[in-house]
Coordinates of N, CA and C in Angstrom, one line a residue:
M189 N -5.7 21.1 6.6 CA -4.3 21.2 7.1 C -3.4 20.2 6.5
K190 N -2.3 20.6 6.1 CA -1.3 19.7 5.5 C -0.3 19.1 6.5
Y191 N -0.1 17.9 6.4 CA 0.9 17.2 7.3 C 2.1 16.7 6.5
F192 N 3.2 16.7 7.1 CA 4.4 16.2 6.5 C 4.5 14.7 6.8
P193 N 4.5 13.9 5.7 CA 4.6 12.4 5.9 C 6.0 12.0 6.4
L194 N 6.1 11.3 7.5 CA 7.4 11.0 8.0 C 7.3 9.6 8.6
L195 N 8.4 8.8 8.3 CA 8.4 7.4 8.9 C 9.5 7.5 10.1
L196 N 9.0 7.1 11.3 CA 9.9 7.1 12.4 C 10.4 5.7 12.8
D197 N 11.7 5.7 13.2 CA 12.3 4.5 13.7 C 12.0 4.4 15.2
L198 N 11.1 3.6 15.6 CA 10.7 3.5 17.1 C 11.3 2.3 17.7
R199 N 12.2 1.6 17.1 CA 12.7 0.4 17.7 C 13.4 0.6 19.0
G200 N 12.9 0.1 20.0 CA 13.5 0.2 21.4 C 13.2 1.6 22.0
R201 N 12.4 2.4 21.4 CA 12.1 3.7 21.9 C 10.9 3.7 22.8
S202 N 10.9 4.5 23.8 CA 9.8 4.5 24.8 C 8.7 5.4 24.4
C203 N 7.5 4.8 24.4 CA 6.3 5.5 24.1 C 5.2 5.3 25.2
V204 N 4.4 6.4 25.4 CA 3.4 6.3 26.5 C 2.0 6.4 25.8
V205 N 1.1 5.5 26.3 CA -0.3 5.5 25.8 C -1.1 5.7 27.0
I206 N -2.1 6.7 26.9 CA -3.0 7.0 28.0 C -4.4 6.5 27.6
G207 N -4.9 5.6 28.4 CA -6.2 5.0 28.0 C -6.1 3.5 28.1
G208 N -7.3 2.9 28.3 CA -7.3 1.4 28.5 C -8.3 0.7 27.7
G209 N -8.9 1.4 26.7 CA -10.0 0.8 25.9 C -9.6 0.3 24.5
S210 N -10.5 0.1 23.6 CA -10.2 -0.4 22.3 C -9.3 0.5 21.5
A211 N -9.5 1.8 21.6 CA -8.6 2.7 20.9 C -7.1 2.6 21.4
A212 N -7.0 2.4 22.7 CA -5.6 2.2 23.2 C -5.0 0.9 22.7
L213 N -5.9 -0.1 22.7 CA -5.4 -1.4 22.2 C -4.9 -1.3 20.8
Q214 N -5.7 -0.7 19.9 CA -5.3 -0.5 18.5 C -4.0 0.3 18.4
K215 N -3.8 1.4 19.1 CA -2.6 2.2 19.0 C -1.4 1.4 19.6
C216 N -1.6 0.6 20.7 CA -0.5 -0.2 21.2 C 0.0 -1.2 20.2
R217 N -0.9 -1.8 19.5 CA -0.6 -2.8 18.5 C 0.3 -2.2 17.4
I218 N -0.1 -1.0 17.0 CA 0.6 -0.3 15.9 C 2.0 0.0 16.4
L219 N 2.1 0.6 17.6 CA 3.4 0.9 18.1 C 4.3 -0.3 18.3
L220 N 3.8 -1.3 18.9 CA 4.5 -2.6 19.1 C 5.0 -3.2 17.8
D221 N 4.2 -3.1 16.7 CA 4.6 -3.6 15.4 C 5.8 -2.8 14.9
A222 N 6.0 -1.6 15.4 CA 7.1 -0.8 15.0 C 8.3 -0.9 15.9
G223 N 8.2 -1.8 16.9 CA 9.3 -2.1 17.8 C 9.4 -1.2 19.0
A224 N 8.4 -0.4 19.3 CA 8.4 0.5 20.4 C 8.3 -0.2 21.7
R225 N 8.7 0.4 22.8 CA 8.5 0.0 24.2 C 7.3 0.8 24.7
I226 N 6.3 0.1 25.3 CA 5.1 0.8 25.7 C 5.0 0.9 27.2
T227 N 4.6 2.1 27.6 CA 4.1 2.3 29.0 C 2.7 2.8 28.9
L228 N 1.7 2.1 29.5 CA 0.3 2.4 29.4 C -0.2 2.9 30.7
V229 N -0.9 4.1 30.7 CA -1.4 4.7 31.9 C -2.9 4.7 31.9
S230 N -3.5 3.9 32.8 CA -5.0 3.8 32.8 C -5.4 3.1 34.1
P231 N -6.4 3.5 34.8 CA -6.8 2.8 36.0 C -7.4 1.4 35.7
R232 N -8.0 1.3 34.5 CA -8.6 0.0 34.1 C -8.3 -0.2 32.6
I233 N -8.0 -1.5 32.3 CA -7.7 -1.8 30.9 C -8.4 -3.1 30.4
L234 N -8.6 -3.2 29.1 CA -9.2 -4.4 28.6 C -8.3 -5.6 28.9
P235 N -8.9 -6.8 29.0 CA -8.1 -8.0 29.2 C -7.2 -8.3 28.0
E236 N -7.6 -8.0 26.8 CA -6.7 -8.1 25.6 C -5.5 -7.2 25.7
L237 N -5.7 -6.0 26.3 CA -4.6 -5.1 26.4 C -3.7 -5.5 27.5
A238 N -4.2 -6.1 28.6 CA -3.3 -6.6 29.6 C -2.5 -7.8 29.1
D239 N -3.1 -8.6 28.3 CA -2.4 -9.8 27.7 C -1.3 -9.2 26.7
L240 N -1.6 -8.2 26.0 CA -0.6 -7.6 25.0 C 0.6 -7.0 25.7
L241 N 0.3 -6.3 26.8 CA 1.4 -5.7 27.6 C 2.3 -6.8 28.2
R242 N 1.7 -7.9 28.7 CA 2.5 -9.0 29.3 C 3.4 -9.6 28.2
S243 N 2.8 -9.9 27.1 CA 3.5 -10.6 26.0 C 4.6 -9.7 25.4
S244 N 4.5 -8.4 25.6 CA 5.5 -7.5 24.9 C 6.4 -6.8 26.0
A245 N 6.3 -7.3 27.2 CA 7.1 -6.7 28.3 C 6.8 -5.2 28.5
G246 N 5.6 -4.8 28.2 CA 5.1 -3.5 28.4 C 4.9 -3.2 29.9
T247 N 4.7 -1.9 30.2 CA 4.5 -1.5 31.6 C 3.1 -0.9 31.7
H248 N 2.4 -1.3 32.7 CA 1.0 -0.7 33.0 C 1.1 0.1 34.3
V249 N 0.8 1.3 34.2 CA 0.7 2.2 35.4 C -0.8 2.3 35.7
P250 N -1.3 1.6 36.8 CA -2.7 1.5 37.0 C -3.4 2.7 37.7
R251 N -3.4 3.8 37.1 CA -4.0 5.0 37.6 C -4.3 6.0 36.5
A252 N -5.0 7.0 36.8 CA -5.3 8.1 35.9 C -4.0 8.9 35.5
Y253 N -4.1 9.5 34.4 CA -3.0 10.4 33.9 C -2.6 11.4 35.0
Q254 N -1.3 11.7 35.2 CA -0.9 12.8 36.0 C 0.2 13.5 35.2
R255 N 0.3 14.8 35.5 CA 1.4 15.6 34.9 C 2.7 15.0 35.2
G256 N 3.6 14.8 34.2 CA 4.9 14.2 34.4 C 4.9 12.8 33.8
D257 N 3.7 12.3 33.4 CA 3.7 10.9 32.8 C 4.3 10.9 31.4
L258 N 4.4 12.0 30.8 CA 5.0 12.0 29.4 C 6.5 12.1 29.4
S259 N 7.1 12.5 30.6 CA 8.5 12.7 30.7 C 9.3 11.4 30.4
G260 N 10.3 11.5 29.6 CA 11.2 10.4 29.3 C 10.7 9.6 28.1
H261 N 9.6 10.0 27.5 CA 9.1 9.2 26.3 C 9.4 10.1 25.1
V262 N 9.5 9.4 23.9 CA 9.7 10.1 22.7 C 8.3 10.4 22.0
L263 N 7.3 9.8 22.4 CA 6.0 9.9 21.7 C 4.9 9.5 22.6
A264 N 3.8 10.2 22.5 CA 2.6 10.0 23.4 C 1.4 9.8 22.6
V265 N 0.5 8.9 23.0 CA -0.8 8.8 22.4 C -1.9 8.9 23.5
V266 N -2.9 9.7 23.3 CA -4.0 9.9 24.3 C -5.2 9.2 23.7
A267 N -5.6 8.1 24.3 CA -6.7 7.3 23.8 C -7.8 7.3 24.8
T268 N -8.3 8.4 25.2 CA -9.4 8.5 26.2 C -10.3 9.7 25.8
N269 N -11.6 9.6 26.1 CA -12.5 10.6 25.8 C -12.5 11.8 26.8
D270 N -11.7 11.6 27.9 CA -11.7 12.6 28.9 C -11.0 13.9 28.4
Q271 N -11.8 15.0 28.1 CA -11.3 16.2 27.5 C -10.2 16.9 28.4
A272 N -10.4 16.8 29.7 CA -9.4 17.4 30.6 C -8.1 16.7 30.5
V273 N -8.1 15.4 30.4 CA -6.8 14.7 30.2 C -6.2 15.0 28.8
Q274 N -7.1 15.0 27.8 CA -6.6 15.4 26.5 C -5.9 16.7 26.5
E275 N -6.5 17.7 27.1 CA -5.9 19.1 27.1 C -4.6 19.1 27.9
A276 N -4.6 18.5 29.1 CA -3.5 18.5 30.0 C -2.3 17.8 29.3
A277 N -2.5 16.6 28.7 CA -1.5 15.8 28.1 C -0.9 16.6 26.9
A278 N -1.8 17.2 26.1 CA -1.3 17.9 24.9 C -0.5 19.1 25.4
H279 N -0.9 19.8 26.4 CA -0.1 20.9 27.0 C 1.3 20.4 27.4
E280 N 1.3 19.3 28.2 CA 2.6 18.8 28.6 C 3.5 18.4 27.5
A281 N 2.9 17.7 26.5 CA 3.7 17.3 25.3 C 4.3 18.5 24.6
E282 N 3.5 19.6 24.5 CA 4.1 20.8 23.9 C 5.2 21.4 24.7
Q283 N 5.1 21.4 26.0 CA 6.2 21.9 26.8 C 7.4 21.1 26.7
L284 N 7.2 19.8 26.6 CA 8.4 18.8 26.6 C 8.9 18.7 25.2
G285 N 8.2 19.2 24.2 CA 8.6 19.0 22.8 C 8.6 17.6 22.3
I286 N 7.6 16.8 22.7 CA 7.5 15.5 22.2 C 6.2 15.4 21.3
L287 N 6.2 14.4 20.5 CA 5.1 14.2 19.6 C 3.9 13.6 20.3
I288 N 2.7 14.1 20.0 CA 1.5 13.5 20.6 C 0.4 13.4 19.6
N289 N -0.3 12.3 19.8 CA -1.5 12.0 19.0 C -2.7 11.9 20.0
V290 N -3.7 12.7 19.8 CA -4.9 12.6 20.7 C -6.0 12.1 19.8
V291 N -6.5 10.9 20.1 CA -7.4 10.2 19.3 C -8.7 11.0 19.1
D292 N -9.1 11.1 17.8 CA -10.4 11.8 17.5 C -10.3 13.3 17.9
N293 N -9.1 13.9 18.0 CA -9.0 15.3 18.3 C -7.8 15.9 17.6
P294 N -7.9 16.0 16.3 CA -6.7 16.4 15.5 C -6.2 17.7 15.8
K295 N -7.0 18.6 16.4 CA -6.5 20.0 16.7 C -5.5 19.9 17.8
R296 N -5.5 18.9 18.6 CA -4.5 18.7 19.7 C -3.4 17.8 19.4
C297 N -3.4 17.4 18.1 CA -2.3 16.4 17.7 C -1.1 17.2 17.1
S298 N 0.1 16.7 17.4 CA 1.2 17.2 16.6 C 1.6 16.2 15.5
F299 N 1.0 15.0 15.6 CA 1.1 14.1 14.5 C -0.2 13.2 14.5
I300 N -0.5 12.7 13.3 CA -1.7 11.8 13.2 C -1.2 10.4 12.7
M301 N -1.9 9.4 13.0 CA -1.6 8.0 12.6 C -2.4 7.7 11.3
P302 N -1.7 7.4 10.3 CA -2.4 7.0 9.0 C -2.9 5.5 9.1
A303 N -3.7 5.2 8.2 CA -4.0 3.8 7.9 C -2.8 3.1 7.2
I304 N -2.4 2.0 7.7 CA -1.1 1.4 7.3 C -1.3 0.1 6.6
L305 N -0.7 0.0 5.4 CA -0.6 -1.3 4.7 C 0.8 -1.7 4.6
S306 N 1.1 -2.9 5.1 CA 2.5 -3.4 5.0 C 2.6 -4.7 4.2
R307 N 3.6 -4.7 3.4 CA 4.0 -5.9 2.6 C 5.5 -6.1 2.7
G308 N 5.9 -6.8 3.8 CA 7.3 -6.9 4.0 C 7.9 -5.5 4.4
D309 N 8.9 -5.1 3.7 CA 9.5 -3.7 4.0 C 8.8 -2.6 3.2
L310 N 7.7 -3.0 2.4 CA 6.9 -2.0 1.8 C 5.8 -1.5 2.7
T311 N 5.8 -0.2 3.0 CA 4.8 0.4 3.9 C 4.1 1.5 3.1
I312 N 2.8 1.4 3.1 CA 2.0 2.4 2.5 C 1.1 3.1 3.5
A313 N 1.2 4.4 3.7 CA 0.4 5.1 4.7 C -0.7 5.9 4.0
V314 N -1.9 5.8 4.4 CA -3.0 6.5 3.8 C -3.6 7.4 4.8
S315 N -3.7 8.7 4.5 CA -4.2 9.7 5.4 C -5.2 10.7 4.8
T316 N -6.2 11.1 5.5 CA -7.0 12.2 5.1 C -6.8 13.4 6.0
A317 N -5.6 13.6 6.5 CA -5.3 14.7 7.4 C -6.2 14.7 8.6
G318 N -6.6 13.5 9.0 CA -7.4 13.4 10.2 C -8.9 13.7 10.0
R319 N -9.3 14.0 8.8 CA -10.7 14.4 8.5 C -11.6 13.2 8.4
S320 N -11.2 12.0 8.0 CA -12.0 10.8 7.9 C -11.2 9.6 8.0
P321 N -10.8 9.2 9.2 CA -10.1 7.9 9.4 C -10.8 6.7 8.8
G322 N -12.1 6.7 8.8 CA -12.8 5.6 8.2 C -12.6 5.5 6.8
F323 N -12.5 6.6 6.1 CA -12.2 6.6 4.6 C -10.8 6.1 4.4
S324 N -9.9 6.6 5.2 CA -8.5 6.1 5.1 C -8.4 4.6 5.2
G325 N -9.1 4.1 6.2 CA -9.0 2.6 6.4 C -9.7 1.9 5.3
A326 N -10.8 2.4 4.7 CA -11.4 1.7 3.6 C -10.5 1.7 2.4
L327 N -9.8 2.9 2.1 CA -8.9 2.9 1.0 C -7.7 2.0 1.2
R328 N -7.2 1.9 2.4 CA -6.2 1.0 2.7 C -6.6 -0.5 2.4
D329 N -7.8 -0.8 2.8 CA -8.3 -2.1 2.5 C -8.5 -2.4 1.0
R330 N -8.9 -1.4 0.3 CA -9.0 -1.5 -1.2 C -7.6 -1.8 -1.8
L331 N -6.6 -1.0 -1.3 CA -5.2 -1.3 -1.8 C -4.7 -2.6 -1.4
A332 N -5.1 -3.1 -0.2 CA -4.6 -4.5 0.2 C -5.1 -5.5 -0.8
E333 N -6.3 -5.3 -1.4 CA -6.8 -6.3 -2.4 C -6.0 -6.3 -3.6
L334 N -5.3 -5.1 -3.9 CA -4.6 -5.0 -5.2 C -3.1 -5.4 -5.0
L335 N -2.6 -5.2 -3.8 CA -1.1 -5.4 -3.6 C -0.9 -6.6 -2.7
G336 N -0.6 -7.7 -3.4 CA -0.4 -9.0 -2.7 C 1.0 -9.1 -2.1
P337 N 1.3 -10.3 -1.6 CA 2.7 -10.6 -1.0 C 3.8 -10.5 -2.0
E338 N 3.4 -10.6 -3.3 CA 4.5 -10.5 -4.4 C 5.2 -9.1 -4.3
Y339 N 4.6 -8.1 -3.8 CA 5.2 -6.8 -3.6 C 6.3 -6.8 -2.6
A340 N 6.1 -7.6 -1.6 CA 7.2 -7.8 -0.6 C 8.4 -8.4 -1.2
R341 N 8.2 -9.4 -2.1 CA 9.3 -10.0 -2.8 C 10.0 -9.0 -3.8
A342 N 9.1 -8.2 -4.4 CA 9.7 -7.3 -5.4 C 10.6 -6.3 -4.7
V343 N 10.2 -5.9 -3.5 CA 11.0 -4.9 -2.7 C 12.4 -5.6 -2.4
E344 N 12.4 -6.9 -2.0 CA 13.6 -7.5 -1.7 C 14.5 -7.6 -2.9
V345 N 14.0 -7.9 -4.1 CA 14.7 -7.9 -5.3 C 15.3 -6.5 -5.6
A346 N 14.4 -5.5 -5.5 CA 14.8 -4.1 -5.7 C 16.0 -3.7 -4.8
A347 N 15.9 -4.1 -3.6 CA 17.0 -3.7 -2.6 C 18.3 -4.4 -3.0
R348 N 18.3 -5.7 -3.4 CA 19.5 -6.3 -3.9 C 20.1 -5.7 -5.2
L349 N 19.1 -5.4 -6.1 CA 19.6 -4.8 -7.3 C 20.2 -3.4 -7.1
R350 N 19.6 -2.7 -6.1 CA 20.2 -1.4 -5.8 C 21.6 -1.5 -5.3
E351 N 21.9 -2.5 -4.5 CA 23.3 -2.7 -4.1 C 24.2 -3.0 -5.3
R352 N 23.7 -3.8 -6.2 CA 24.5 -4.1 -7.4 C 24.7 -2.9 -8.2
W353 N 23.7 -2.1 -8.4 CA 23.8 -0.9 -9.2 C 24.8 0.1 -8.6
Q354 N 24.8 0.2 -7.3 CA 25.8 1.1 -6.6 C 27.2 0.6 -6.8
R355 N 27.4 -0.7 -6.7 CA 28.8 -1.3 -7.0 C 29.2 -1.0 -8.4
Q356 N 28.3 -1.0 -9.3 CA 28.6 -0.8 -10.7 C 28.6 0.6 -11.1
S357 N 28.3 1.5 -10.2 CA 28.2 3.0 -10.5 C 27.2 3.3 -11.6
I358 N 26.1 2.6 -11.6 CA 25.0 2.9 -12.6 C 24.4 4.3 -12.3
P359 N 24.3 5.1 -13.3 CA 23.7 6.5 -13.1 C 22.3 6.4 -12.5
L360 N 22.0 7.4 -11.7 CA 20.7 7.5 -11.0 C 19.5 7.4 -12.0
T361 N 19.6 8.1 -13.1 CA 18.4 8.0 -14.0 C 18.2 6.6 -14.5
E362 N 19.3 5.9 -14.8 CA 19.2 4.5 -15.3 C 18.7 3.6 -14.2
R363 N 19.1 3.8 -12.9 CA 18.6 3.0 -11.8 C 17.1 3.2 -11.7
R364 N 16.6 4.4 -11.8 CA 15.2 4.6 -11.7 C 14.4 3.9 -12.9
R365 N 15.0 3.9 -14.0 CA 14.4 3.3 -15.2 C 14.3 1.8 -14.9
R366 N 15.3 1.2 -14.4 CA 15.3 -0.2 -14.1 C 14.4 -0.6 -13.0
A367 N 14.3 0.3 -12.0 CA 13.4 0.0 -10.8 C 12.0 0.0 -11.3
R368 N 11.6 0.9 -12.2 CA 10.2 0.9 -12.7 C 9.9 -0.4 -13.4
C369 N 10.9 -1.1 -14.0 CA 10.7 -2.4 -14.7 C 10.2 -3.4 -13.7
L370 N 10.5 -3.3 -12.4 CA 10.1 -4.2 -11.4 C 8.6 -4.2 -11.1
L371 N 7.9 -3.2 -11.6 CA 6.5 -3.1 -11.4 C 5.8 -3.7 -12.6
D372 N 6.5 -4.3 -13.5 CA 5.9 -5.0 -14.7 C 4.9 -6.1 -14.2
E373 N 3.7 -6.1 -14.8 CA 2.7 -7.0 -14.3 C 3.1 -8.5 -14.4
E374 N 3.8 -8.8 -15.5 CA 4.2 -10.2 -15.7 C 5.2 -10.6 -14.7
F375 N 6.1 -9.7 -14.4 CA 7.2 -9.9 -13.4 C 6.5 -10.2 -12.0
L376 N 5.6 -9.3 -11.6 CA 4.9 -9.4 -10.3 C 4.1 -10.7 -10.3
A377 N 3.5 -11.1 -11.4 CA 2.7 -12.3 -11.5 C 3.6 -13.5 -11.3
A378 N 4.8 -13.5 -11.9 CA 5.8 -14.5 -11.8 C 6.2 -14.7 -10.3
L379 N 6.4 -13.6 -9.6 CA 6.8 -13.7 -8.2 C 5.7 -14.3 -7.4
R380 N 4.4 -13.9 -7.8 CA 3.3 -14.4 -7.0 C 3.1 -15.9 -7.1
R381 N 3.4 -16.5 -8.3 CA 3.2 -17.9 -8.5 C 4.5 -18.7 -8.5
D382 N 5.6 -18.1 -8.0 CA 6.9 -18.8 -7.8 C 7.4 -19.3 -9.1
D383 N 7.3 -18.5 -10.2 CA 7.8 -18.9 -11.5 C 9.2 -18.3 -11.6
W384 N 10.2 -19.0 -11.0 CA 11.5 -18.4 -10.9 C 12.2 -18.3 -12.3
S385 N 11.9 -19.2 -13.2 CA 12.6 -19.0 -14.5 C 12.1 -17.8 -15.2
L386 N 10.9 -17.4 -15.1 CA 10.4 -16.2 -15.7 C 10.9 -15.0 -14.9
V387 N 11.0 -15.1 -13.6 CA 11.7 -14.0 -12.8 C 13.1 -13.7 -13.3
Q388 N 13.8 -14.8 -13.5 CA 15.2 -14.7 -13.9 C 15.3 -14.0 -15.3
R389 N 14.5 -14.5 -16.2 CA 14.5 -13.9 -17.6 C 14.1 -12.4 -17.6
H390 N 13.2 -12.1 -16.8 CA 12.8 -10.6 -16.7 C 14.0 -9.8 -16.1
L391 N 14.6 -10.3 -15.1 CA 15.7 -9.6 -14.5 C 16.9 -9.5 -15.5
E392 N 17.1 -10.5 -16.2 CA 18.2 -10.4 -17.2 C 17.9 -9.4 -18.3
Q393 N 16.6 -9.3 -18.7 CA 16.2 -8.3 -19.6 C 16.5 -6.9 -19.0
V394 N 16.1 -6.7 -17.8 CA 16.3 -5.4 -17.1 C 17.8 -5.1 -17.0
E395 N 18.7 -6.1 -16.7 CA 20.1 -5.8 -16.5 C 20.9 -5.9 -17.8
G396 N 20.3 -6.5 -18.8 CA 21.0 -6.6 -20.1 C 22.1 -7.6 -20.1
E397 N 22.1 -8.5 -19.1 CA 23.2 -9.5 -19.0 C 22.7 -10.6 -18.1
P398 N 23.4 -11.8 -18.2 CA 23.0 -12.9 -17.3 C 23.1 -12.5 -15.8
I399 N 22.2 -13.0 -15.0 CA 22.1 -12.7 -13.6 C 21.7 -13.9 -12.8
S400 N 22.3 -14.1 -11.7 CA 22.0 -15.2 -10.8 C 21.0 -14.8 -9.7
L401 N 19.9 -15.6 -9.6 CA 19.0 -15.3 -8.5 C 19.7 -15.5 -7.1
A402 N 20.6 -16.5 -7.1 CA 21.3 -16.8 -5.8 C 22.1 -15.5 -5.4
E403 N 22.7 -14.9 -6.4 CA 23.5 -13.7 -6.1 C 22.6 -12.6 -5.5
L404 N 21.4 -12.5 -5.9 CA 20.4 -11.5 -5.4 C 19.8 -12.0 -4.1
G405 N 20.1 -13.2 -3.7 CA 19.5 -13.7 -2.5 C 18.0 -14.0 -2.6
V406 N 17.5 -14.3 -3.8 CA 16.1 -14.5 -4.1 C 15.8 -16.0 -3.9
E407 N 14.8 -16.3 -3.1 CA 14.4 -17.7 -2.9 C 13.9 -18.3 -4.2
S408 N 14.4 -19.4 -4.6 CA 13.9 -20.0 -5.8 C 13.8 -21.5 -5.7
S409 N 13.6 -22.0 -4.4 CA 13.5 -23.4 -4.2 C 12.0 -23.8 -4.4

């Protein structure tokens, strides 16, 4: 099955998680990292999950799932092995038209959660369409070894350059060419070791004119 890759803005949005074990803990962490507000429904929860909810101002409903628990939320995650709960929640989500992820049951999911690698504003999602989450996670870990914190800095530089190119009305094809230059290995290595003189020289070659790192808001101290 093919899925459409989509990045959602969940900042301040209400999401419900059903379940109180390790899977629920993992999903809550992912949602909280995205800025979501969490309501968790489960009669019993892990101590770590209770601590997480307290620290994030989340809500714990200490009982089993009931019909109506998904109302008012934009997204639901079912992290329980109870098949009756999985089916009932998936049916409610379909009726309400909200997104739902049922852990380890892709047939009942309207979306799946990929393995995520973040470097600042750079987000890489790895998915096997729900067929092997373990493989997705392993590949994410392999990519994490290859993509260091310098990529977060490169994104910041690229964003500032994009603003500059827009002001200068640089054609789109030329913007793309210049953006590809920011993946140059020497440039990334310079960012990694804080070699700001080399960073500046590379950017001046890309732009074809003198350029100020301060103008780009690049840390060079």
